[in-house]
Amino acid sequence: MAEDEILVLKSIYCLPGEVQVIDEANGAKEITLNVCKGEFKPQAKVVFSIPSKYPLATPHISLFSENIDPKNIKHIRYKLYSLAENHKGSPMLMNLIDFLQQELLGVPPVLDNHSAKMRCHAPELSGRSLSEEDGEKSDFFNGTKYQHEMVSTILLYIDHMRAKTKYVKLIEKWVKELELTGRLLFCNRLILLLLQGESDRLKEYITKHKTSIVDVDSKGHPCKEKMMSVLCNKQLDNQSSFSDFEVVEYACLEDLREAFQKYKMDNLFENYVLGIKGLKFS
């Protein structure tokens, strides 16, 4: 069951270094996720040690941060364990991560001169951790420099839509709720979803898309999206931004290429769209 959750995690947190998975002995796994909330906001790394009996057994949770007070770390970690106990027997990783991100929003960062100097001059940050057993400090935390919140762009590939009308309406609903912009692009059998917005909202969108019933299977039964893939997740300049969301259909791949050129996103088309397996010009 953990494998399915890991696939969703990798789809959502697909930037370099955001998530790492290590297979351990006896079927156990270690999942490391870097959680960053923007300039002067709490930044943390969480490590889930997943036992082989998961989800009947809850994961061990370690939490690291350079700019969060140790007392707050301990308090958040305690609440994560309580939440994990409440979800024992069911998939829980996304619930734990969503809860952690919400908790970080309400935690004031520690901003002393020493920490500020380290953020300005060191690409790697030493960090604090508080384990449940002994509260010992960790020896290192590979951090990320604080950045201003910028508009991010994701390009998603959707393999097929059997219940197209319902599927499209769901996408439009989520895009509106999360205040995203972009294009849903159809070109013969090719389906692409190009979205822009704040990084956290884009990740929330992918979670909704991956975990909700969006289509029907070959027998007409409602099903979740298992074949959507994230082709790219990056920040683009303002000249490449959308002001609204539209559904657009193109007759051939050459027309689609021209659309990407109009959007000033030629590199996305050349580097990602043309790399889709089995794609041919018509």
PDB file of C-alpha atoms in Angstrom:
ATOM      1  CA  MET A   1       0.000   0.000   0.000  1.00  0.00           C
ATOM      2  CA  ALA A   2       2.924   2.335   0.695  1.00  0.00           C
ATOM      3  CA  GLU A   3       4.008   2.004  -2.943  1.00  0.00           C
ATOM      4  CA  ASP A   4       0.834   3.724  -4.191  1.00  0.00           C
ATOM      5  CA  GLU A   5       1.345   6.606  -1.754  1.00  0.00           C
ATOM      6  CA  ILE A   6       4.977   6.964  -2.808  1.00  0.00           C
ATOM      7  CA  LEU A   7       3.943   7.267  -6.468  1.00  0.00           C
ATOM      8  CA  VAL A   8       1.563  10.098  -5.543  1.00  0.00           C
ATOM      9  CA  LEU A   9       4.279  11.789  -3.466  1.00  0.00           C
ATOM     10  CA  LYS A  10       6.761  11.641  -6.339  1.00  0.00           C
ATOM     11  CA  SER A  11       4.164  13.128  -8.689  1.00  0.00           C
ATOM     12  CA  ILE A  12       3.473  16.049  -6.361  1.00  0.00           C
ATOM     13  CA  TYR A  13       6.967  16.701  -5.010  1.00  0.00           C
ATOM     14  CA  CYS A  14       8.909  16.313  -8.231  1.00  0.00           C
ATOM     15  CA  LEU A  15      11.499  19.094  -7.923  1.00  0.00           C
ATOM     16  CA  PRO A  16      15.124  17.953  -7.446  1.00  0.00           C
ATOM     17  CA  GLY A  17      15.764  16.949  -3.848  1.00  0.00           C
ATOM     18  CA  GLU A  18      12.168  17.405  -2.643  1.00  0.00           C
ATOM     19  CA  VAL A  19      11.511  13.744  -1.900  1.00  0.00           C
ATOM     20  CA  GLN A  20      13.842  10.769  -1.496  1.00  0.00           C
ATOM     21  CA  VAL A  21      12.911   7.130  -0.956  1.00  0.00           C
ATOM     22  CA  ILE A  22      15.299   4.475   0.369  1.00  0.00           C
ATOM     23  CA  ASP A  23      14.398   0.768   0.452  1.00  0.00           C
ATOM     24  CA  GLU A  24      15.563  -0.869   3.657  1.00  0.00           C
ATOM     25  CA  ALA A  25      15.726  -4.434   4.910  1.00  0.00           C
ATOM     26  CA  ASN A  26      12.600  -6.546   5.493  1.00  0.00           C
ATOM     27  CA  GLY A  27      10.421  -4.388   3.234  1.00  0.00           C
ATOM     28  CA  ALA A  28      10.813  -1.207   5.277  1.00  0.00           C
ATOM     29  CA  LYS A  29      11.262   2.179   3.586  1.00  0.00           C
ATOM     30  CA  GLU A  30      12.595   5.593   4.537  1.00  0.00           C
ATOM     31  CA  ILE A  31      10.937   8.625   2.945  1.00  0.00           C
ATOM     32  CA  THR A  32      12.548  12.058   3.264  1.00  0.00           C
ATOM     33  CA  LEU A  33      10.650  15.205   2.247  1.00  0.00           C
ATOM     34  CA  ASN A  34      11.903  18.801   2.256  1.00  0.00           C
ATOM     35  CA  VAL A  35       9.105  21.239   3.092  1.00  0.00           C
ATOM     36  CA  CYS A  36       9.757  24.909   2.251  1.00  0.00           C
ATOM     37  CA  LYS A  37       7.218  27.685   2.782  1.00  0.00           C
ATOM     38  CA  GLY A  38       8.927  30.643   1.136  1.00  0.00           C
ATOM     39  CA  GLU A  39      11.008  33.617   2.274  1.00  0.00           C
ATOM     40  CA  PHE A  40      11.306  34.026   6.080  1.00  0.00           C
ATOM     41  CA  LYS A  41       8.796  31.231   6.634  1.00  0.00           C
ATOM     42  CA  PRO A  42       9.462  27.957   8.486  1.00  0.00           C
ATOM     43  CA  GLN A  43      11.467  25.398   6.554  1.00  0.00           C
ATOM     44  CA  ALA A  44      11.707  21.762   7.569  1.00  0.00           C
ATOM     45  CA  LYS A  45      12.711  18.277   6.608  1.00  0.00           C
ATOM     46  CA  VAL A  46      10.571  15.326   7.688  1.00  0.00           C
ATOM     47  CA  VAL A  47      11.664  11.691   7.593  1.00  0.00           C
ATOM     48  CA  PHE A  48       9.140   8.844   7.707  1.00  0.00           C
ATOM     49  CA  SER A  49      10.530   5.401   8.532  1.00  0.00           C
ATOM     50  CA  ILE A  50       7.872   3.080   7.123  1.00  0.00           C
ATOM     51  CA  PRO A  51       7.749  -0.396   8.744  1.00  0.00           C
ATOM     52  CA  SER A  52       6.993  -3.476   6.686  1.00  0.00           C
ATOM     53  CA  LYS A  53       3.619  -3.860   8.458  1.00  0.00           C
ATOM     54  CA  TYR A  54       2.480  -0.325   7.468  1.00  0.00           C
ATOM     55  CA  PRO A  55      -0.287   0.881   7.659  1.00  0.00           C
ATOM     56  CA  LEU A  56      -1.152  -1.540  10.474  1.00  0.00           C
ATOM     57  CA  ALA A  57       1.972  -0.162  12.135  1.00  0.00           C
ATOM     58  CA  THR A  58       2.553   3.596  12.126  1.00  0.00           C
ATOM     59  CA  PRO A  59       5.767   5.160  10.765  1.00  0.00           C
ATOM     60  CA  HIS A  60       8.515   6.564  12.954  1.00  0.00           C
ATOM     61  CA  ILE A  61       8.681  10.330  12.346  1.00  0.00           C
ATOM     62  CA  SER A  62      11.735  12.591  12.578  1.00  0.00           C
ATOM     63  CA  LEU A  63      11.455  16.346  12.083  1.00  0.00           C
ATOM     64  CA  PHE A  64      14.364  18.723  11.400  1.00  0.00           C
ATOM     65  CA  SER A  65      14.505  22.505  11.054  1.00  0.00           C
ATOM     66  CA  GLU A  66      17.062  25.293  11.272  1.00  0.00           C
ATOM     67  CA  ASN A  67      14.651  28.114  12.026  1.00  0.00           C
ATOM     68  CA  ILE A  68      11.951  26.572  14.228  1.00  0.00           C
ATOM     69  CA  ASP A  69      12.226  26.554  18.000  1.00  0.00           C
ATOM     70  CA  PRO A  70      12.887  23.010  19.366  1.00  0.00           C
ATOM     71  CA  LYS A  71       9.783  23.222  21.566  1.00  0.00           C
ATOM     72  CA  ASN A  72       7.636  23.823  18.487  1.00  0.00           C
ATOM     73  CA  ILE A  73       9.332  20.939  16.684  1.00  0.00           C
ATOM     74  CA  LYS A  74       8.539  18.619  19.577  1.00  0.00           C
ATOM     75  CA  HIS A  75       4.916  19.836  19.718  1.00  0.00           C
ATOM     76  CA  ILE A  76       4.356  19.367  15.967  1.00  0.00           C
ATOM     77  CA  ARG A  77       5.953  15.944  16.042  1.00  0.00           C
ATOM     78  CA  TYR A  78       3.729  14.863  18.925  1.00  0.00           C
ATOM     79  CA  LYS A  79       0.647  15.935  16.954  1.00  0.00           C
ATOM     80  CA  LEU A  80       1.903  14.054  13.880  1.00  0.00           C
ATOM     81  CA  TYR A  81       2.161  10.872  15.942  1.00  0.00           C
ATOM     82  CA  SER A  82      -1.356  11.403  17.299  1.00  0.00           C
ATOM     83  CA  LEU A  83      -2.685  11.855  13.770  1.00  0.00           C
ATOM     84  CA  ALA A  84      -0.841   8.726  12.615  1.00  0.00           C
ATOM     85  CA  GLU A  85      -2.470   6.702  15.415  1.00  0.00           C
ATOM     86  CA  ASN A  86      -5.894   7.959  14.328  1.00  0.00           C
ATOM     87  CA  HIS A  87      -5.214   6.750  10.773  1.00  0.00           C
ATOM     88  CA  LYS A  88      -3.678   3.391  11.710  1.00  0.00           C
ATOM     89  CA  GLY A  89      -4.819   0.744   9.261  1.00  0.00           C
ATOM     90  CA  SER A  90      -5.328   3.229   6.414  1.00  0.00           C
ATOM     91  CA  PRO A  91      -2.965   5.146   4.066  1.00  0.00           C
ATOM     92  CA  MET A  92      -1.812   8.203   5.986  1.00  0.00           C
ATOM     93  CA  LEU A  93       1.278   9.793   4.428  1.00  0.00           C
ATOM     94  CA  MET A  94      -0.556  12.535   2.509  1.00  0.00           C
ATOM     95  CA  ASN A  95      -2.657  13.339   5.591  1.00  0.00           C
ATOM     96  CA  LEU A  96       0.499  13.678   7.696  1.00  0.00           C
ATOM     97  CA  ILE A  97       2.253  15.864   5.125  1.00  0.00           C
ATOM     98  CA  ASP A  98      -0.773  18.124   4.599  1.00  0.00           C
ATOM     99  CA  PHE A  99      -1.112  18.494   8.367  1.00  0.00           C
ATOM    100  CA  LEU A 100       2.593  19.326   8.711  1.00  0.00           C
ATOM    101  CA  GLN A 101       2.379  22.028   6.049  1.00  0.00           C
ATOM    102  CA  GLN A 102      -0.603  23.622   7.783  1.00  0.00           C
ATOM    103  CA  GLU A 103       1.201  23.529  11.128  1.00  0.00           C
ATOM    104  CA  LEU A 104       4.266  25.216   9.639  1.00  0.00           C
ATOM    105  CA  LEU A 105       2.124  28.116   8.433  1.00  0.00           C
ATOM    106  CA  GLY A 106       1.269  28.946  12.040  1.00  0.00           C
ATOM    107  CA  VAL A 107       4.776  28.597  13.499  1.00  0.00           C
ATOM    108  CA  PRO A 108       6.885  31.778  13.835  1.00  0.00           C
ATOM    109  CA  PRO A 109      10.431  31.287  12.512  1.00  0.00           C
ATOM    110  CA  VAL A 110      13.452  31.913  14.720  1.00  0.00           C
ATOM    111  CA  LEU A 111      15.228  34.899  13.134  1.00  0.00           C
ATOM    112  CA  ASP A 112      18.419  35.710  15.025  1.00  0.00           C
ATOM    113  CA  ASN A 113      21.586  37.220  13.566  1.00  0.00           C
ATOM    114  CA  HIS A 114      23.393  33.892  13.544  1.00  0.00           C
ATOM    115  CA  SER A 115      20.616  32.163  11.576  1.00  0.00           C
ATOM    116  CA  ALA A 116      20.341  35.089   9.136  1.00  0.00           C
ATOM    117  CA  LYS A 117      24.092  34.947   8.483  1.00  0.00           C
ATOM    118  CA  MET A 118      23.949  31.219   7.813  1.00  0.00           C
ATOM    119  CA  ARG A 119      21.038  31.615   5.368  1.00  0.00           C
ATOM    120  CA  CYS A 120      22.864  34.303   3.444  1.00  0.00           C
ATOM    121  CA  HIS A 121      26.261  32.625   3.166  1.00  0.00           C
ATOM    122  CA  ALA A 122      25.815  28.875   3.481  1.00  0.00           C
ATOM    123  CA  PRO A 123      24.170  26.629   0.867  1.00  0.00           C
ATOM    124  CA  GLU A 124      23.739  23.957   3.554  1.00  0.00           C
ATOM    125  CA  LEU A 125      22.207  24.611   6.951  1.00  0.00           C
ATOM    126  CA  SER A 126      22.968  22.787  10.169  1.00  0.00           C
ATOM    127  CA  GLY A 127      19.737  21.792  11.859  1.00  0.00           C
ATOM    128  CA  ARG A 128      17.894  20.851  15.019  1.00  0.00           C
ATOM    129  CA  SER A 129      15.923  17.667  15.528  1.00  0.00           C
ATOM    130  CA  LEU A 130      14.032  16.315  18.469  1.00  0.00           C
ATOM    131  CA  SER A 131      13.470  12.581  18.518  1.00  0.00           C
ATOM    132  CA  GLU A 132      10.706  11.217  20.706  1.00  0.00           C
ATOM    133  CA  GLU A 133      13.141   9.153  22.767  1.00  0.00           C
ATOM    134  CA  ASP A 134      16.079  11.391  23.658  1.00  0.00           C
ATOM    135  CA  GLY A 135      15.744  14.807  22.008  1.00  0.00           C
ATOM    136  CA  GLU A 136      19.260  14.614  20.590  1.00  0.00           C
ATOM    137  CA  LYS A 137      20.329  17.120  17.949  1.00  0.00           C
ATOM    138  CA  SER A 138      20.850  15.976  14.369  1.00  0.00           C
ATOM    139  CA  ASP A 139      24.282  16.453  12.849  1.00  0.00           C
ATOM    140  CA  PHE A 140      23.198  17.992   9.562  1.00  0.00           C
ATOM    141  CA  PHE A 141      20.295  19.238   7.471  1.00  0.00           C
ATOM    142  CA  ASN A 142      20.700  19.942   3.765  1.00  0.00           C
ATOM    143  CA  GLY A 143      18.526  23.034   3.483  1.00  0.00           C
ATOM    144  CA  THR A 144      17.398  25.234   0.633  1.00  0.00           C
ATOM    145  CA  LYS A 145      17.886  28.993   0.436  1.00  0.00           C
ATOM    146  CA  TYR A 146      14.772  31.033   1.024  1.00  0.00           C
ATOM    147  CA  GLN A 147      13.112  32.322  -2.108  1.00  0.00           C
ATOM    148  CA  HIS A 148      10.281  34.704  -2.867  1.00  0.00           C
ATOM    149  CA  GLU A 149       7.009  32.996  -3.750  1.00  0.00           C
ATOM    150  CA  MET A 150       6.881  32.856  -7.547  1.00  0.00           C
ATOM    151  CA  VAL A 151       4.393  31.567 -10.075  1.00  0.00           C
ATOM    152  CA  SER A 152       5.188  27.972 -10.972  1.00  0.00           C
ATOM    153  CA  THR A 153       4.137  26.045 -14.060  1.00  0.00           C
ATOM    154  CA  ILE A 154       3.316  22.342 -14.267  1.00  0.00           C
ATOM    155  CA  LEU A 155       2.683  20.326 -17.410  1.00  0.00           C
ATOM    156  CA  LEU A 156       0.627  17.158 -16.899  1.00  0.00           C
ATOM    157  CA  TYR A 157       0.050  14.331 -19.365  1.00  0.00           C
ATOM    158  CA  ILE A 158      -3.327  12.574 -19.110  1.00  0.00           C
ATOM    159  CA  ASP A 159      -3.400   9.218 -20.896  1.00  0.00           C
ATOM    160  CA  HIS A 160      -7.124   9.162 -21.649  1.00  0.00           C
ATOM    161  CA  MET A 161     -10.594  10.381 -20.665  1.00  0.00           C
ATOM    162  CA  ARG A 162     -13.502   7.987 -21.038  1.00  0.00           C
ATOM    163  CA  ALA A 163     -16.086  10.213 -19.310  1.00  0.00           C
ATOM    164  CA  LYS A 164     -14.715  13.376 -20.919  1.00  0.00           C
ATOM    165  CA  THR A 165     -17.493  15.836 -20.003  1.00  0.00           C
ATOM    166  CA  LYS A 166     -17.439  14.935 -16.292  1.00  0.00           C
ATOM    167  CA  TYR A 167     -13.643  14.801 -16.221  1.00  0.00           C
ATOM    168  CA  VAL A 168     -13.267  18.268 -17.746  1.00  0.00           C
ATOM    169  CA  LYS A 169     -15.833  19.768 -15.364  1.00  0.00           C
ATOM    170  CA  LEU A 170     -13.888  18.391 -12.379  1.00  0.00           C
ATOM    171  CA  ILE A 171     -10.663  19.933 -13.658  1.00  0.00           C
ATOM    172  CA  GLU A 172     -12.370  23.288 -14.176  1.00  0.00           C
ATOM    173  CA  LYS A 173     -13.861  23.093 -10.670  1.00  0.00           C
ATOM    174  CA  TRP A 174     -10.490  22.413  -8.991  1.00  0.00           C
ATOM    175  CA  VAL A 175      -8.710  25.073 -11.034  1.00  0.00           C
ATOM    176  CA  LYS A 176     -11.278  27.661  -9.952  1.00  0.00           C
ATOM    177  CA  GLU A 177     -11.178  26.608  -6.280  1.00  0.00           C
ATOM    178  CA  LEU A 178      -7.373  26.820  -6.159  1.00  0.00           C
ATOM    179  CA  GLU A 179      -7.239  30.055  -8.195  1.00  0.00           C
ATOM    180  CA  LEU A 180      -5.026  28.556 -10.892  1.00  0.00           C
ATOM    181  CA  THR A 181      -4.718  29.518 -14.550  1.00  0.00           C
ATOM    182  CA  GLY A 182      -3.684  27.633 -17.678  1.00  0.00           C
ATOM    183  CA  ARG A 183      -4.906  25.476 -20.534  1.00  0.00           C
ATOM    184  CA  LEU A 184      -6.423  22.021 -20.962  1.00  0.00           C
ATOM    185  CA  LEU A 185      -5.163  20.984 -24.393  1.00  0.00           C
ATOM    186  CA  PHE A 186      -6.635  18.286 -26.622  1.00  0.00           C
ATOM    187  CA  CYS A 187      -4.901  17.220 -29.825  1.00  0.00           C
ATOM    188  CA  ASN A 188      -6.408  14.064 -31.298  1.00  0.00           C
ATOM    189  CA  ARG A 189      -5.681  11.492 -28.548  1.00  0.00           C
ATOM    190  CA  LEU A 190      -3.103  13.657 -26.799  1.00  0.00           C
ATOM    191  CA  ILE A 191      -4.308  15.360 -23.600  1.00  0.00           C
ATOM    192  CA  LEU A 192      -2.145  17.924 -21.789  1.00  0.00           C
ATOM    193  CA  LEU A 193      -2.920  20.050 -18.754  1.00  0.00           C
ATOM    194  CA  LEU A 194      -0.831  23.214 -18.403  1.00  0.00           C
ATOM    195  CA  LEU A 195      -1.363  24.938 -15.038  1.00  0.00           C
ATOM    196  CA  GLN A 196       0.144  27.956 -13.298  1.00  0.00           C
ATOM    197  CA  GLY A 197      -0.080  29.263  -9.754  1.00  0.00           C
ATOM    198  CA  GLU A 198       1.570  29.127  -6.349  1.00  0.00           C
ATOM    199  CA  SER A 199       3.628  25.986  -5.812  1.00  0.00           C
ATOM    200  CA  ASP A 200       1.578  24.793  -2.823  1.00  0.00           C
ATOM    201  CA  ARG A 201      -1.689  25.158  -4.727  1.00  0.00           C
ATOM    202  CA  LEU A 202      -0.310  23.247  -7.701  1.00  0.00           C
ATOM    203  CA  LYS A 203       0.727  20.424  -5.378  1.00  0.00           C
ATOM    204  CA  GLU A 204      -2.739  20.458  -3.846  1.00  0.00           C
ATOM    205  CA  TYR A 205      -4.213  20.224  -7.333  1.00  0.00           C
ATOM    206  CA  ILE A 206      -2.107  17.157  -8.171  1.00  0.00           C
ATOM    207  CA  THR A 207      -3.187  15.534  -4.913  1.00  0.00           C
ATOM    208  CA  LYS A 208      -6.859  16.094  -5.781  1.00  0.00           C
ATOM    209  CA  HIS A 209      -6.349  14.774  -9.306  1.00  0.00           C
ATOM    210  CA  LYS A 210      -4.491  11.665  -8.139  1.00  0.00           C
ATOM    211  CA  THR A 211      -6.739  10.730  -5.221  1.00  0.00           C
ATOM    212  CA  SER A 212     -10.261  11.578  -6.451  1.00  0.00           C
ATOM    213  CA  ILE A 213     -12.611   9.612  -8.684  1.00  0.00           C
ATOM    214  CA  VAL A 214     -12.358  11.387 -12.034  1.00  0.00           C
ATOM    215  CA  ASP A 215     -13.224   8.874 -14.751  1.00  0.00           C
ATOM    216  CA  VAL A 216     -14.672   5.425 -15.474  1.00  0.00           C
ATOM    217  CA  ASP A 217     -12.778   2.239 -16.333  1.00  0.00           C
ATOM    218  CA  SER A 218     -13.323  -0.006 -19.338  1.00  0.00           C
ATOM    219  CA  LYS A 219     -16.330  -1.566 -17.594  1.00  0.00           C
ATOM    220  CA  GLY A 220     -17.912   1.791 -16.806  1.00  0.00           C
ATOM    221  CA  HIS A 221     -17.049   1.718 -13.103  1.00  0.00           C
ATOM    222  CA  PRO A 222     -15.910   4.960 -11.417  1.00  0.00           C
ATOM    223  CA  CYS A 223     -12.120   5.070 -11.003  1.00  0.00           C
ATOM    224  CA  LYS A 224      -9.243   7.263  -9.899  1.00  0.00           C
ATOM    225  CA  GLU A 225      -6.549   8.617 -12.201  1.00  0.00           C
ATOM    226  CA  LYS A 226      -3.617   6.169 -12.250  1.00  0.00           C
ATOM    227  CA  MET A 227      -1.929   7.118 -15.523  1.00  0.00           C
ATOM    228  CA  MET A 228      -1.491  10.887 -15.212  1.00  0.00           C
ATOM    229  CA  SER A 229       2.170  11.919 -15.154  1.00  0.00           C
ATOM    230  CA  VAL A 230       3.939  15.190 -14.359  1.00  0.00           C
ATOM    231  CA  LEU A 231       6.069  16.076 -17.390  1.00  0.00           C
ATOM    232  CA  CYS A 232       7.595  19.175 -15.814  1.00  0.00           C
ATOM    233  CA  ASN A 233       7.350  21.472 -12.797  1.00  0.00           C
ATOM    234  CA  LYS A 234       9.274  24.734 -13.034  1.00  0.00           C
ATOM    235  CA  GLN A 235       9.158  28.505 -12.729  1.00  0.00           C
ATOM    236  CA  LEU A 236       8.789  30.605 -15.882  1.00  0.00           C
ATOM    237  CA  ASP A 237       9.103  34.333 -16.449  1.00  0.00           C
ATOM    238  CA  ASN A 238       6.093  36.653 -16.424  1.00  0.00           C
ATOM    239  CA  GLN A 239       5.948  36.741 -20.228  1.00  0.00           C
ATOM    240  CA  SER A 240       4.861  33.109 -20.111  1.00  0.00           C
ATOM    241  CA  SER A 241       1.960  33.537 -17.685  1.00  0.00           C
ATOM    242  CA  PHE A 242      -1.762  32.960 -18.243  1.00  0.00           C
ATOM    243  CA  SER A 243      -4.504  35.241 -16.968  1.00  0.00           C
ATOM    244  CA  ASP A 244      -7.324  32.663 -17.184  1.00  0.00           C
ATOM    245  CA  PHE A 245      -8.134  28.993 -17.789  1.00  0.00           C
ATOM    246  CA  GLU A 246      -9.422  27.608 -21.081  1.00  0.00           C
ATOM    247  CA  VAL A 247     -10.107  24.260 -22.720  1.00  0.00           C
ATOM    248  CA  VAL A 248      -8.680  24.213 -26.255  1.00  0.00           C
ATOM    249  CA  GLU A 249      -8.732  21.566 -28.992  1.00  0.00           C
ATOM    250  CA  TYR A 250      -6.207  21.362 -31.852  1.00  0.00           C
ATOM    251  CA  ALA A 251      -6.491  19.443 -35.107  1.00  0.00           C
ATOM    252  CA  CYS A 252      -2.866  18.338 -35.351  1.00  0.00           C
ATOM    253  CA  LEU A 253       0.409  18.340 -33.460  1.00  0.00           C
ATOM    254  CA  GLU A 254       1.811  21.153 -35.596  1.00  0.00           C
ATOM    255  CA  ASP A 255      -1.057  23.399 -34.441  1.00  0.00           C
ATOM    256  CA  LEU A 256      -0.244  22.445 -30.862  1.00  0.00           C
ATOM    257  CA  ARG A 257       3.400  23.362 -31.430  1.00  0.00           C
ATOM    258  CA  GLU A 258       2.345  26.795 -32.694  1.00  0.00           C
ATOM    259  CA  ALA A 259       0.195  27.269 -29.592  1.00  0.00           C
ATOM    260  CA  PHE A 260       3.189  26.616 -27.322  1.00  0.00           C
ATOM    261  CA  GLN A 261       5.169  29.109 -29.385  1.00  0.00           C
ATOM    262  CA  LYS A 262       2.385  31.673 -28.879  1.00  0.00           C
ATOM    263  CA  TYR A 263       2.498  30.978 -25.131  1.00  0.00           C
ATOM    264  CA  LYS A 264       6.297  31.555 -25.308  1.00  0.00           C
ATOM    265  CA  MET A 265       6.789  28.021 -24.032  1.00  0.00           C
ATOM    266  CA  ASP A 266       8.651  26.513 -26.973  1.00  0.00           C
ATOM    267  CA  ASN A 267      11.074  24.779 -24.622  1.00  0.00           C
ATOM    268  CA  LEU A 268       8.252  22.917 -22.864  1.00  0.00           C
ATOM    269  CA  PHE A 269       7.003  21.559 -26.171  1.00  0.00           C
ATOM    270  CA  GLU A 270      10.445  20.569 -27.464  1.00  0.00           C
ATOM    271  CA  ASN A 271      11.782  19.130 -24.201  1.00  0.00           C
ATOM    272  CA  TYR A 272       8.689  17.463 -22.756  1.00  0.00           C
ATOM    273  CA  VAL A 273       5.775  17.091 -25.202  1.00  0.00           C
ATOM    274  CA  LEU A 274       7.869  15.616 -27.998  1.00  0.00           C
ATOM    275  CA  GLY A 275       9.343  13.169 -25.489  1.00  0.00           C
ATOM    276  CA  ILE A 276       5.982  11.465 -24.862  1.00  0.00           C
ATOM    277  CA  LYS A 277       6.257   7.835 -25.921  1.00  0.00           C
ATOM    278  CA  GLY A 278       4.393   7.004 -29.113  1.00  0.00           C
ATOM    279  CA  LEU A 279       3.704  10.636 -30.032  1.00  0.00           C
ATOM    280  CA  LYS A 280       3.570  11.258 -33.799  1.00  0.00           C
ATOM    281  CA  PHE A 281       2.802  14.222 -36.028  1.00  0.00           C
ATOM    282  CA  SER A 282      -0.445  13.754 -37.932  1.00  0.00           C
TER     283      SER A 282
END
